[in-house]
Tab-separated table of C-alpha atoms and ligand atoms in Angstrom:
chain	number	residue	atom	x	y	z
T	136	MET	CA	81.187	191.172	-1.278
T	137	ASN	CA	82.422	191.225	2.432
T	138	LYS	CA	79.358	193.640	3.221
T	139	LEU	CA	77.118	191.238	1.474
T	140	ASP	CA	78.248	187.973	3.336
T	141	SER	CA	78.010	189.986	6.766
T	142	SER	CA	74.653	190.957	5.939
T	143	LEU	CA	73.435	187.466	4.841
T	144	VAL	CA	74.831	186.130	8.387
T	145	VAL	CA	73.238	188.765	10.326
T	146	ALA	CA	69.829	188.171	8.811
T	147	ALA	CA	70.273	184.524	9.438
T	148	LEU	CA	71.155	185.084	13.171
T	149	LYS	CA	68.181	187.346	13.652
T	150	ASP	CA	66.043	184.723	12.133
T	151	ILE	CA	66.868	182.324	15.041
T	152	GLY	CA	66.366	185.078	17.570
T	153	PHE	CA	69.570	187.021	17.928
T	154	GLN	CA	69.466	190.855	18.048
T	155	ILE	CA	72.225	193.059	16.862
T	156	THR	CA	74.322	195.436	18.668
T	157	ASP	CA	77.570	197.103	17.977
T	158	LYS	CA	78.913	197.240	21.583
T	159	PRO	CA	81.143	194.191	22.303
T	160	THR	CA	80.726	194.784	26.062
T	161	LEU	CA	76.829	193.932	25.451
T	162	ALA	CA	77.219	191.328	23.220
T	163	ASP	CA	77.182	187.316	23.909
T	164	VAL	CA	78.647	186.817	20.249
T	165	VAL	CA	81.087	188.966	18.484
T	166	LEU	CA	81.568	188.100	14.668
T	167	ILE	CA	84.486	189.706	12.631
T	168	ASN	CA	84.482	189.471	8.836
T	169	THR	CA	87.686	189.659	7.407
T	170	CYS	CA	89.592	190.715	4.361
T	171	SER	CA	92.870	189.417	3.277
T	172	VAL	CA	93.496	191.814	0.271
T	173	ARG	CA	96.120	193.839	1.944
T	174	GLY	CA	98.240	193.293	4.986
T	175	HIS	CA	96.767	196.298	6.895
T	176	ALA	CA	93.326	194.803	6.877
T	177	GLU	CA	94.688	191.706	8.454
T	178	ASN	CA	96.625	193.763	11.088
T	179	ARG	CA	93.487	195.297	12.133
T	180	VAL	CA	91.665	192.130	12.844
T	181	MET	CA	94.552	190.996	14.939
T	182	SER	CA	94.465	194.148	16.981
T	183	ASN	CA	90.676	193.768	17.461
T	184	LEU	CA	91.221	190.078	18.573
T	185	GLY	CA	93.914	191.523	21.009
T	186	HIS	CA	91.039	193.933	22.764
T	187	LEU	CA	88.473	190.961	22.734
T	188	LYS	CA	91.043	188.730	24.505
T	189	HIS	CA	91.021	191.216	27.365
T	190	LEU	CA	87.157	191.578	27.017
T	191	LYS	CA	86.856	188.020	27.517
T	192	GLN	CA	88.765	188.273	30.923
T	193	SER	CA	85.718	189.894	32.323
T	194	LYS	CA	83.157	188.081	30.236
T	195	PRO	CA	84.497	184.561	29.885
T	196	ASN	CA	81.297	183.389	28.160
T	197	LEU	CA	81.579	185.496	25.331
T	198	ILE	CA	81.828	183.930	21.915
T	199	VAL	CA	84.221	185.258	19.287
T	200	ALA	CA	83.750	184.018	15.647
T	201	VAL	CA	85.928	185.019	12.683
T	202	MET	CA	84.706	184.661	9.030
T	203	GLY	CA	85.918	185.541	5.770
T	204	CYS	CA	89.040	185.420	3.763
T	205	MET	CA	91.495	185.882	6.698
T	206	ALA	CA	89.676	182.521	8.271
T	207	GLN	CA	90.358	180.941	5.151
T	208	ARG	CA	93.847	181.477	4.889
T	209	LEU	CA	94.927	181.040	8.598
T	210	GLY	CA	92.406	178.208	9.663
T	211	SER	CA	93.568	176.582	12.666
T	212	GLU	CA	96.144	178.941	13.445
T	213	LEU	CA	93.274	181.336	13.922
T	214	LEU	CA	91.587	179.016	16.235
T	215	GLU	CA	94.695	178.920	18.406
T	216	HIS	CA	94.378	182.455	19.101
T	217	PRO	CA	92.957	183.003	22.820
T	218	ALA	CA	90.124	185.290	21.795
T	219	VAL	CA	88.857	183.014	19.147
T	220	ASP	CA	86.120	180.282	19.224
T	221	ILE	CA	84.851	179.859	15.888
T	222	VAL	CA	86.528	180.005	12.351
T	223	ALA	CA	84.414	179.883	9.305
T	224	GLY	CA	85.619	180.551	5.770
T	225	PRO	CA	83.852	182.232	3.027
T	226	ALA	CA	82.039	179.193	1.534
T	227	GLN	CA	81.234	178.149	5.036
T	228	ILE	CA	78.820	181.001	6.015
T	229	PRO	CA	75.749	178.853	6.138
T	230	GLN	CA	77.186	176.893	9.000
T	231	ILE	CA	78.058	179.960	11.196
T	232	PRO	CA	74.586	179.978	12.997
T	233	GLU	CA	74.861	176.407	13.952
T	234	MET	CA	78.505	176.904	15.034
T	235	ILE	CA	77.448	179.830	17.345
T	236	ASN	CA	74.788	177.721	18.981
T	237	ASP	CA	77.079	174.779	19.562
T	238	ALA	CA	79.748	177.406	21.179
T	239	LEU	CA	76.999	178.967	23.121
T	240	ASN	CA	75.391	175.602	24.355
T	241	CYS	CA	78.196	173.341	24.695
T	242	ARG	CA	81.379	175.501	24.709
T	243	ILE	CA	82.521	173.740	21.506
T	244	ASN	CA	85.168	175.539	19.232
T	245	SER	CA	84.801	174.782	15.815
T	246	ILE	CA	86.381	175.318	12.458
T	247	ALA	CA	84.972	175.262	8.974
T	248	ILE	CA	86.965	176.052	5.980
T	249	THR	CA	87.689	174.638	2.515
T	250	GLU	CA	90.314	172.102	2.626
T	251	LYS	CA	91.394	172.313	-1.002
T	252	ILE	CA	90.221	175.763	-1.799
T	253	ARG	CA	91.355	175.406	-5.679
T	254	ALA	CA	89.294	172.229	-6.114
T	255	ARG	CA	86.106	172.810	-8.034
T	256	HIS	CA	83.244	173.237	-5.334
T	257	ALA	CA	80.991	170.098	-5.101
T	258	PRO	CA	77.627	170.952	-6.602
T	259	ALA	CA	75.873	170.654	-3.246
T	260	GLU	CA	77.975	173.269	-1.587
T	261	ASN	CA	77.313	175.695	-4.612
T	262	LYS	CA	73.561	174.920	-4.061
T	263	THR	CA	73.722	175.479	-0.193
T	264	LEU	CA	75.209	178.934	-0.699
T	265	ASP	CA	72.817	179.910	-3.470
T	266	ASP	CA	69.639	178.932	-0.941
T	267	PHE	CA	71.605	180.691	1.975
T	268	GLU	CA	71.616	183.902	-0.425
T	269	LEU	CA	68.134	183.369	-1.399
T	270	ALA	CA	66.950	183.007	1.937
T	271	TYR	CA	68.763	185.697	3.820
T	272	ASP	CA	69.288	188.277	1.296
T	273	THR	CA	66.585	191.145	2.243
T	274	ASP	CA	65.891	194.954	1.591
T	275	GLU	CA	67.194	195.364	5.256
T	276	ASN	CA	70.550	194.268	4.292
T	277	HIS	CA	71.359	197.049	2.294
T	278	ILE	CA	71.345	200.867	1.787
T	279	SER	CA	67.561	201.718	1.340
T	280	SER	CA	66.109	200.335	-2.119
T	281	GLN	CA	69.544	199.103	-3.239
T	282	ALA	CA	71.202	195.506	-3.393
T	283	PHE	CA	74.156	193.542	-4.119
T	284	VAL	CA	73.777	190.524	-5.760
T	285	ARG	CA	76.519	188.081	-6.435
T	286	ALA	CA	76.789	186.692	-10.053
T	287	MET	CA	80.120	185.150	-9.415
T	288	ARG	CA	82.254	183.748	-7.000
T	289	GLY	CA	86.181	183.121	-6.773
T	290	CYS	CA	88.416	184.139	-9.259
T	291	ASN	CA	91.230	182.228	-11.841
T	292	ASN	CA	93.218	185.115	-12.942
T	293	PHE	CA	95.998	184.759	-10.303
T	294	CYS	CA	97.504	188.311	-10.626
T	295	THR	CA	100.875	187.979	-9.190
T	296	TYR	CA	99.995	190.102	-6.085
T	297	CYS	CA	96.692	188.937	-5.211
T	298	ILE	CA	95.457	186.483	-2.536
T	299	VAL	CA	91.716	186.398	-3.834
T	300	PRO	CA	92.346	183.177	-5.788
T	301	TYR	CA	93.676	181.556	-2.761
T	302	VAL	CA	91.150	182.486	-0.322
T	303	ARG	CA	87.855	182.604	-2.379
T	304	GLY	CA	88.448	179.470	-4.546
T	305	PRO	CA	87.956	178.916	-8.296
T	306	GLU	CA	85.721	181.144	-10.537
T	307	ILE	CA	82.298	180.030	-10.818
T	308	SER	CA	79.252	181.981	-12.392
T	309	ARG	CA	75.772	181.307	-10.498
T	310	PRO	CA	72.937	180.165	-12.576
T	311	PRO	CA	71.043	183.168	-14.106
T	312	HIS	CA	67.822	181.894	-12.886
T	313	ALA	CA	68.895	181.787	-9.241
T	314	ILE	CA	70.237	185.284	-9.966
T	315	ILE	CA	66.905	186.531	-11.371
T	316	GLU	CA	64.906	184.561	-8.503
T	317	GLN	CA	66.940	186.491	-5.911
T	318	ILE	CA	66.471	189.577	-7.595
T	319	LYS	CA	62.653	189.325	-7.921
T	320	LYS	CA	62.614	188.768	-4.091
T	321	LEU	CA	64.367	191.639	-3.603
T	322	THR	CA	62.384	193.777	-5.751
T	323	ASP	CA	59.159	192.619	-4.068
T	324	GLN	CA	60.729	194.124	-0.772
T	325	GLY	CA	61.077	197.470	-2.546
T	326	VAL	CA	64.804	197.264	-4.219
T	327	LYS	CA	65.139	199.455	-7.318
T	328	GLN	CA	68.793	199.277	-7.843
T	329	ILE	CA	70.957	195.876	-8.448
T	330	THR	CA	74.607	195.855	-8.495
T	331	LEU	CA	76.043	192.589	-9.738
T	332	LEU	CA	79.107	191.508	-8.072
T	333	GLY	CA	82.118	189.463	-9.216
T	334	GLN	CA	85.606	189.686	-8.860
T	335	THR	CA	85.780	189.629	-12.840
T	336	ILE	CA	82.341	190.325	-13.452
T	337	ASP	CA	82.658	190.761	-17.265
T	338	ALA	CA	83.940	187.081	-17.508
T	339	TYR	CA	80.452	186.121	-16.149
T	340	CYS	CA	79.637	182.958	-18.290
T	341	TYR	CA	77.240	180.282	-17.500
T	342	ASP	CA	76.500	177.298	-19.685
T	343	GLY	CA	72.899	176.477	-19.414
T	344	ASP	CA	71.107	173.494	-20.999
T	345	GLU	CA	70.550	174.948	-24.318
T	346	ARG	CA	72.707	178.210	-24.390
T	347	GLN	CA	75.580	180.201	-22.784
T	348	TYR	CA	74.844	183.153	-20.806
T	349	ARG	CA	77.368	185.888	-20.660
T	350	LEU	CA	77.171	189.183	-18.586
T	351	ALA	CA	75.585	191.278	-21.593
T	352	ASP	CA	72.671	188.397	-21.541
T	353	LEU	CA	72.443	188.670	-17.728
T	354	LEU	CA	71.953	192.425	-17.857
T	355	GLU	CA	69.253	192.212	-20.359
T	356	MET	CA	67.469	189.747	-18.078
T	357	VAL	CA	67.989	192.089	-15.087
T	358	HIS	CA	66.828	194.943	-17.437
T	359	ASP	CA	63.477	193.044	-18.313
T	360	ILE	CA	62.318	192.844	-14.393
T	361	ASP	CA	59.758	195.873	-14.477
T	362	ALA	CA	60.785	196.828	-10.688
T	363	VAL	CA	64.571	197.182	-11.422
T	364	LYS	CA	65.278	200.811	-12.154
T	365	TRP	CA	68.939	200.877	-12.169
T	366	VAL	CA	71.474	197.786	-12.962
T	367	ARG	CA	74.940	198.157	-12.241
T	368	PHE	CA	78.092	195.742	-11.952
T	369	ILE	CA	81.424	195.588	-10.519
T	370	THR	CA	84.304	194.922	-11.220
T	371	SER	CA	85.602	194.180	-14.446
T	372	HIS	CA	88.961	192.928	-15.874
T	373	PRO	CA	90.280	194.837	-18.968
T	374	GLY	CA	92.037	191.567	-20.324
T	375	LYS	CA	88.519	189.854	-20.767
T	376	PHE	CA	86.174	192.400	-21.755
T	377	ASP	CA	83.501	191.579	-23.846
T	378	PRO	CA	82.268	194.283	-26.045
T	379	ALA	CA	78.697	193.262	-26.116
T	380	ILE	CA	78.611	194.716	-22.621
T	381	LEU	CA	79.402	198.167	-23.962
T	382	ASN	CA	76.520	197.432	-26.339
T	383	ALA	CA	74.086	196.495	-23.476
T	384	MET	CA	74.963	199.601	-21.649
T	385	ALA	CA	74.393	201.817	-24.751
T	386	ASN	CA	70.826	200.074	-25.859
T	387	LEU	CA	69.378	198.975	-22.373
T	388	PRO	CA	68.397	202.320	-20.509
T	389	LYS	CA	68.374	201.040	-17.017
T	390	VAL	CA	71.990	199.800	-17.476
T	391	CYS	CA	73.931	202.423	-15.537
T	392	PRO	CA	76.827	204.049	-17.734
T	393	TYR	CA	79.518	203.475	-15.222
T	394	LEU	CA	82.604	201.144	-15.487
T	395	HIS	CA	85.061	200.173	-12.615
T	396	ILE	CA	87.833	198.655	-14.657
T	397	PRO	CA	90.968	198.454	-12.343
T	398	ALA	CA	94.232	199.064	-14.593
T	399	GLN	CA	96.516	198.418	-11.784
T	400	SER	CA	99.547	200.000	-13.578
T	401	GLY	CA	100.693	201.942	-16.827
T	402	SER	CA	103.876	200.362	-17.258
T	403	ASP	CA	103.638	197.348	-19.715
T	404	ARG	CA	106.694	195.599	-17.764
T	405	ILE	CA	104.781	195.742	-14.420
T	406	LEU	CA	101.689	194.556	-16.003
T	407	LYS	CA	103.417	191.644	-17.266
T	408	ALA	CA	105.250	191.127	-13.807
T	409	MET	CA	101.696	191.291	-12.451
T	410	ASN	CA	100.268	188.966	-15.033
T	411	ARG	CA	97.602	191.002	-15.893
T	412	LYS	CA	97.278	190.192	-19.693
T	413	TYR	CA	96.996	193.149	-21.284
T	414	THR	CA	99.176	196.336	-22.162
T	415	SER	CA	98.611	200.024	-21.272
T	416	ALA	CA	97.655	200.365	-24.865
T	417	GLN	CA	95.166	197.724	-24.772
T	418	TYR	CA	93.677	199.272	-21.977
T	419	LEU	CA	93.606	202.784	-23.246
T	420	ASP	CA	92.022	201.461	-26.569
T	421	LEU	CA	89.075	199.746	-24.639
T	422	ILE	CA	88.685	202.937	-22.676
T	423	ALA	CA	88.361	204.910	-25.985
T	424	GLN	CA	85.825	201.904	-27.384
T	425	ALA	CA	83.765	202.389	-24.198
T	426	LYS	CA	83.692	206.377	-24.442
T	427	GLU	CA	82.745	206.063	-28.000
T	428	THR	CA	80.292	203.228	-27.588
T	429	VAL	CA	78.612	204.947	-24.593
T	430	PRO	CA	78.561	208.594	-24.648
T	431	GLY	CA	78.829	210.114	-21.084
T	432	ILE	CA	80.186	206.873	-19.612
T	433	ALA	CA	81.831	207.076	-16.192
T	434	ILE	CA	85.141	204.980	-15.770
T	435	ALA	CA	86.827	204.401	-12.625
T	436	SER	CA	90.121	202.389	-11.883
T	437	ASP	CA	92.373	200.875	-9.132
T	438	PHE	CA	95.989	201.354	-8.953
T	439	ILE	CA	98.933	199.643	-7.211
T	440	VAL	CA	101.954	201.794	-6.545
T	441	GLY	CA	105.254	200.450	-5.312
T	442	PHE	CA	104.894	196.947	-7.068
T	443	PRO	CA	108.232	194.879	-6.824
T	444	GLY	CA	110.811	196.441	-9.194
T	445	GLU	CA	108.444	199.646	-9.784
T	446	THR	CA	111.113	202.276	-10.980
T	447	ASP	CA	110.328	206.186	-11.201
T	448	ASP	CA	109.762	205.426	-15.127
T	449	ASP	CA	107.335	202.762	-14.603
T	450	PHE	CA	105.290	204.980	-12.195
T	451	ALA	CA	105.686	207.741	-14.599
T	452	ALA	CA	104.008	205.381	-17.099
T	453	THR	CA	101.039	204.878	-14.660
T	454	VAL	CA	100.915	208.823	-14.172
T	455	ASP	CA	100.554	209.055	-17.940
T	456	LEU	CA	97.902	206.501	-18.394
T	457	VAL	CA	95.771	208.465	-15.775
T	458	GLN	CA	96.259	211.570	-17.627
T	459	LYS	CA	95.229	209.992	-20.954
T	460	ALA	CA	92.206	207.882	-19.288
T	461	ARG	CA	90.903	210.739	-17.341
T	462	PHE	CA	88.957	208.563	-14.778
T	463	LYS	CA	85.997	209.644	-12.555
T	464	ASN	CA	87.961	208.477	-9.661
T	465	SER	CA	90.855	206.100	-8.947
T	466	PHE	CA	91.512	204.061	-5.588
T	467	VAL	CA	95.188	203.775	-4.957
T	468	PHE	CA	96.662	201.292	-3.013
T	469	LYS	CA	100.496	200.471	-1.621
T	470	TYR	CA	101.815	197.216	-2.976
T	471	SER	CA	101.403	194.944	0.414
T	472	PRO	CA	102.873	191.492	-0.048
T	473	ARG	CA	100.341	188.701	0.871
T	474	PRO	CA	101.589	185.342	1.850
T	475	GLY	CA	101.568	182.432	-0.624
T	476	THR	CA	101.238	184.784	-3.848
T	477	HIS	CA	103.560	184.475	-6.716
T	478	ALA	CA	104.797	188.081	-6.085
T	479	THR	CA	105.781	187.211	-2.340
T	480	LYS	CA	107.386	183.731	-3.509
T	481	GLU	CA	109.401	185.154	-6.289
T	482	MET	CA	110.021	188.996	-6.248
T	483	GLU	CA	111.601	191.015	-3.603
T	484	ASP	CA	109.227	193.894	-2.091
T	485	ASN	CA	112.001	196.483	-2.950
T	486	VAL	CA	110.404	199.732	-3.214
T	487	PRO	CA	110.745	201.513	0.115
T	488	ASP	CA	107.779	202.319	2.132
T	489	GLU	CA	108.307	206.133	1.887
T	490	VAL	CA	108.341	205.744	-2.141
T	491	LYS	CA	105.335	203.905	-1.842
T	492	LYS	CA	103.637	206.675	0.172
T	493	GLN	CA	104.562	209.451	-1.811
T	494	ARG	CA	103.639	207.667	-5.382
T	495	ASN	CA	100.302	207.075	-3.619
T	496	ILE	CA	100.003	210.772	-2.853
T	497	ASP	CA	101.370	212.085	-6.212
T	498	LEU	CA	98.818	209.665	-8.116
T	499	LEU	CA	95.952	210.742	-5.991
T	500	ASP	CA	96.949	214.433	-6.614
T	501	VAL	CA	97.035	213.577	-10.434
T	502	GLN	CA	93.488	212.097	-10.255
T	503	ASN	CA	92.355	214.941	-8.351
T	504	GLN	CA	93.349	217.516	-10.604
T	505	ILE	CA	91.628	216.038	-13.415
T	506	ALA	CA	88.375	215.363	-11.558
T	507	GLU	CA	88.445	218.833	-10.371
T	508	VAL	CA	88.158	220.094	-13.914
T	509	ASP	CA	86.146	217.429	-15.225
T	510	ASN	CA	83.375	217.540	-12.852
T	511	GLN	CA	83.064	221.486	-13.572
T	512	HIS	CA	81.257	220.259	-16.778
T	513	PHE	CA	78.105	219.187	-14.638
T	514	LEU	CA	77.857	222.609	-13.110
T	515	GLY	CA	74.077	223.906	-13.941
T	516	LYS	CA	73.253	220.588	-14.963
T	517	THR	CA	70.184	218.761	-14.019
T	518	MET	CA	70.918	215.085	-12.670
T	519	GLU	CA	68.801	212.014	-11.479
T	520	VAL	CA	69.882	210.483	-8.201
T	521	LEU	CA	69.119	207.452	-6.058
T	522	VAL	CA	69.038	208.791	-2.708
T	523	GLU	CA	70.850	206.933	0.140
T	524	GLY	CA	69.884	208.751	3.002
T	525	LEU	CA	71.317	211.380	5.579
T	526	SER	CA	74.794	212.475	4.738
T	527	LYS	CA	77.502	211.760	7.178
T	528	LYS	CA	77.585	215.604	8.246
T	529	PRO	CA	75.995	215.595	11.422
T	530	HIS	CA	75.723	219.295	11.879
T	531	LEU	CA	73.657	219.537	8.582
T	532	ASN	CA	71.372	216.891	9.691
T	533	LYS	CA	68.323	216.170	11.642
T	534	ALA	CA	69.026	218.098	14.905
T	535	GLU	CA	69.539	221.351	13.551
T	536	ASN	CA	67.982	220.938	10.324
T	537	ASP	CA	64.933	219.051	11.017
T	538	ASN	CA	62.816	218.958	7.758
T	539	ASN	CA	65.583	219.821	5.285
T	540	PRO	CA	68.677	217.803	6.448
T	541	GLN	CA	71.964	217.088	4.223
T	542	LEU	CA	71.085	213.985	2.197
T	543	ILE	CA	73.603	211.955	-0.252
T	544	GLY	CA	72.536	210.461	-3.615
T	545	ARG	CA	74.271	208.802	-6.489
T	546	THR	CA	73.808	209.410	-10.154
T	547	ALA	CA	73.746	206.475	-12.591
T	548	THR	CA	77.245	207.156	-13.276
T	549	ASP	CA	78.220	206.917	-9.655
T	550	TYR	CA	79.070	210.346	-8.737
T	551	ILE	CA	77.768	211.198	-5.215
T	552	ALA	CA	75.670	214.446	-4.812
T	553	VAL	CA	74.778	216.282	-1.534
T	554	PHE	CA	71.920	218.340	-1.419
T	555	ASN	CA	69.419	219.280	1.300
T	556	GLY	CA	65.988	217.744	1.273
T	557	PRO	CA	63.279	215.777	3.206
T	558	GLU	CA	64.569	212.447	4.801
T	559	GLU	CA	61.809	210.721	3.237
T	560	LEU	CA	63.239	211.043	0.074
T	561	ALA	CA	65.772	208.166	0.977
T	562	GLY	CA	65.528	205.014	-1.467
T	563	GLY	CA	63.889	206.817	-3.937
T	564	PHE	CA	64.705	208.814	-7.044
T	565	ALA	CA	65.138	212.641	-7.246
T	566	LYS	CA	66.352	215.509	-9.562
T	567	VAL	CA	68.785	217.676	-8.521
T	568	ARG	CA	70.864	220.567	-10.025
T	569	ILE	CA	74.298	220.855	-9.576
T	570	THR	CA	75.528	224.204	-7.981
T	571	ARG	CA	79.235	223.388	-7.121
T	572	THR	CA	81.685	220.447	-7.860
T	573	SER	CA	84.681	219.085	-5.965
T	574	PRO	CA	87.200	216.304	-7.198
T	575	LEU	CA	84.871	213.755	-5.291
T	576	THR	CA	81.641	215.291	-4.669
T	577	LEU	CA	78.889	217.281	-6.477
T	578	PHE	CA	76.922	219.822	-4.382
T	579	ALA	CA	73.536	220.137	-5.405
T	580	LYS	CA	69.901	221.729	-5.211
T	581	LEU	CA	66.776	219.484	-4.982
T	582	ILE	CA	64.473	220.399	-7.658
G	213	SAH	N1	88.932	191.692	-8.752
G	213	SAH	C1	89.289	192.755	-8.595
G	213	SAH	C2	90.120	193.444	-7.498
G	213	SAH	C3	89.917	192.881	-6.306
G	213	SAH	S1	91.031	193.308	-4.976
G	213	SAH	C4	90.056	193.153	-9.815
G	213	SAH	O1	90.582	192.447	-10.486
G	213	SAH	O2	90.023	194.530	-10.440
G	213	SAH	C5	90.794	195.178	-4.988
G	213	SAH	C6	91.749	195.946	-5.386
G	213	SAH	O3	92.931	195.694	-4.361
G	213	SAH	C7	92.646	195.557	-6.587
G	213	SAH	O4	92.194	196.240	-7.795
G	213	SAH	C8	94.084	195.960	-6.299
G	213	SAH	O5	94.187	197.327	-6.788
G	213	SAH	C9	94.143	195.895	-4.747
G	213	SAH	N2	95.033	194.868	-4.343
G	213	SAH	C10	94.925	193.510	-4.517
G	213	SAH	N3	95.799	193.054	-3.926
G	213	SAH	C11	96.683	193.832	-3.437
G	213	SAH	C12	98.007	193.974	-2.988
G	213	SAH	N4	98.636	192.918	-2.614
G	213	SAH	N5	98.747	194.884	-2.707
G	213	SAH	C13	98.018	196.078	-2.655
G	213	SAH	N6	96.735	196.319	-3.479
G	213	SAH	C14	96.151	195.199	-3.593
G	214	SF4	FE1	92.805	189.397	-7.583
G	214	SF4	FE2	93.467	189.746	-10.218
G	214	SF4	FE3	91.414	188.111	-9.545
G	214	SF4	FE4	91.199	190.850	-9.136
G	214	SF4	S1	91.607	189.484	-10.968
G	214	SF4	S2	90.509	189.130	-7.545
G	214	SF4	S3	93.273	191.212	-8.592
G	214	SF4	S4	93.555	187.608	-9.222
């Protein structure tokens, strides 16, 4: 979602004549988009601002703008930082170009954030955000021929560890016609894959004049657009999952058989303390139902280790859930207390950091062993990938391998495949045969 926000603002700035550089020393304006989900991400922003403070001593006219969740969270406190000229929350991104112009022309520092973040947005504000998305979402913003499209903003779940509801505001589903209009604009520019975004995308629900639209309906509408070849969606919340989504996946060939559905923990005690509203048994039932309804479905998850009060037994229950679910991959995070959340206010962050670190390593090990075994089933198989472009291995790329560099592609099930081929394949579909596997990557030959 942050990548999408950054690209929209960049496109709006280009539109009024700015050029993009990634070197702060060359820039007139430095924009930092921020994430507040874990403390580590915020610490990195503060350290970047420290560097920029020094840079400003030799470039006093440099404008520094901080946007995103941290801007919303810290507000005027951030504006007091000696490096910062502009602070804009996630709902104020359409104002950023004007704020930058004011700062450049009149040296006015400014702040735009939402005062009462949990109050329902005024319809006019939603309209401004929708118009901004439609105007500045272009193929250029994304990996060639793929686009992220926001279906929902905000979140109402209040998982006790999570800061998102406090910085992104209440859950709002965008009108389906706005989403479809935006997708048609993107496909006119060559986009072939759409990823619908929402913090709890499976809870998408829009009450139209005559009917209600849920995620399964939206998927069907996107599926009906000829130029869309693949459509996927992230992220699903296991507590609200509507089985109609699985039927859509099974029946609509362009809906990718991939589900990112974070479990967070396998311990019912911890899940309750996290306010996740499901048990590990319910979660595993859902996974079983998904595998039965959609053969070949790939399922990925997120976990938090070291949540307050997590014992060795609780962690063992998480390991057990991972072993039973056999995920395609899992993202594992060490619990990070976030200011203002229920867990920070009411629970002690009492799992020592070394224990969190060790559990993180151990859980990833378990996940890797599973993927190592399961990925071998792909050996010798032919798979279709959407080619993203050059892989990040420079020695296997253009300089030494002019016509046949190493490329990276993704299957409909979200597996990464690397293979050699002409760079012109980027943005298109290709068929590859899998020749070697590892826990995170499939190695392949272009057919
Ligand atoms: N809306 C998504 C996740 C958003 S945040 C969902 O509900 O699944 C992405 C991931 O960051 C979460 O799935 C969680 O695993 C992790 N996360 C969120 N808050 C965290 C915290 N305080 N400490 C550590 N990890 C956290
Ligand atoms: Fe955070 Fe929970 Fe909402 Fe996900 S569902 S964004 S973890 S509060």
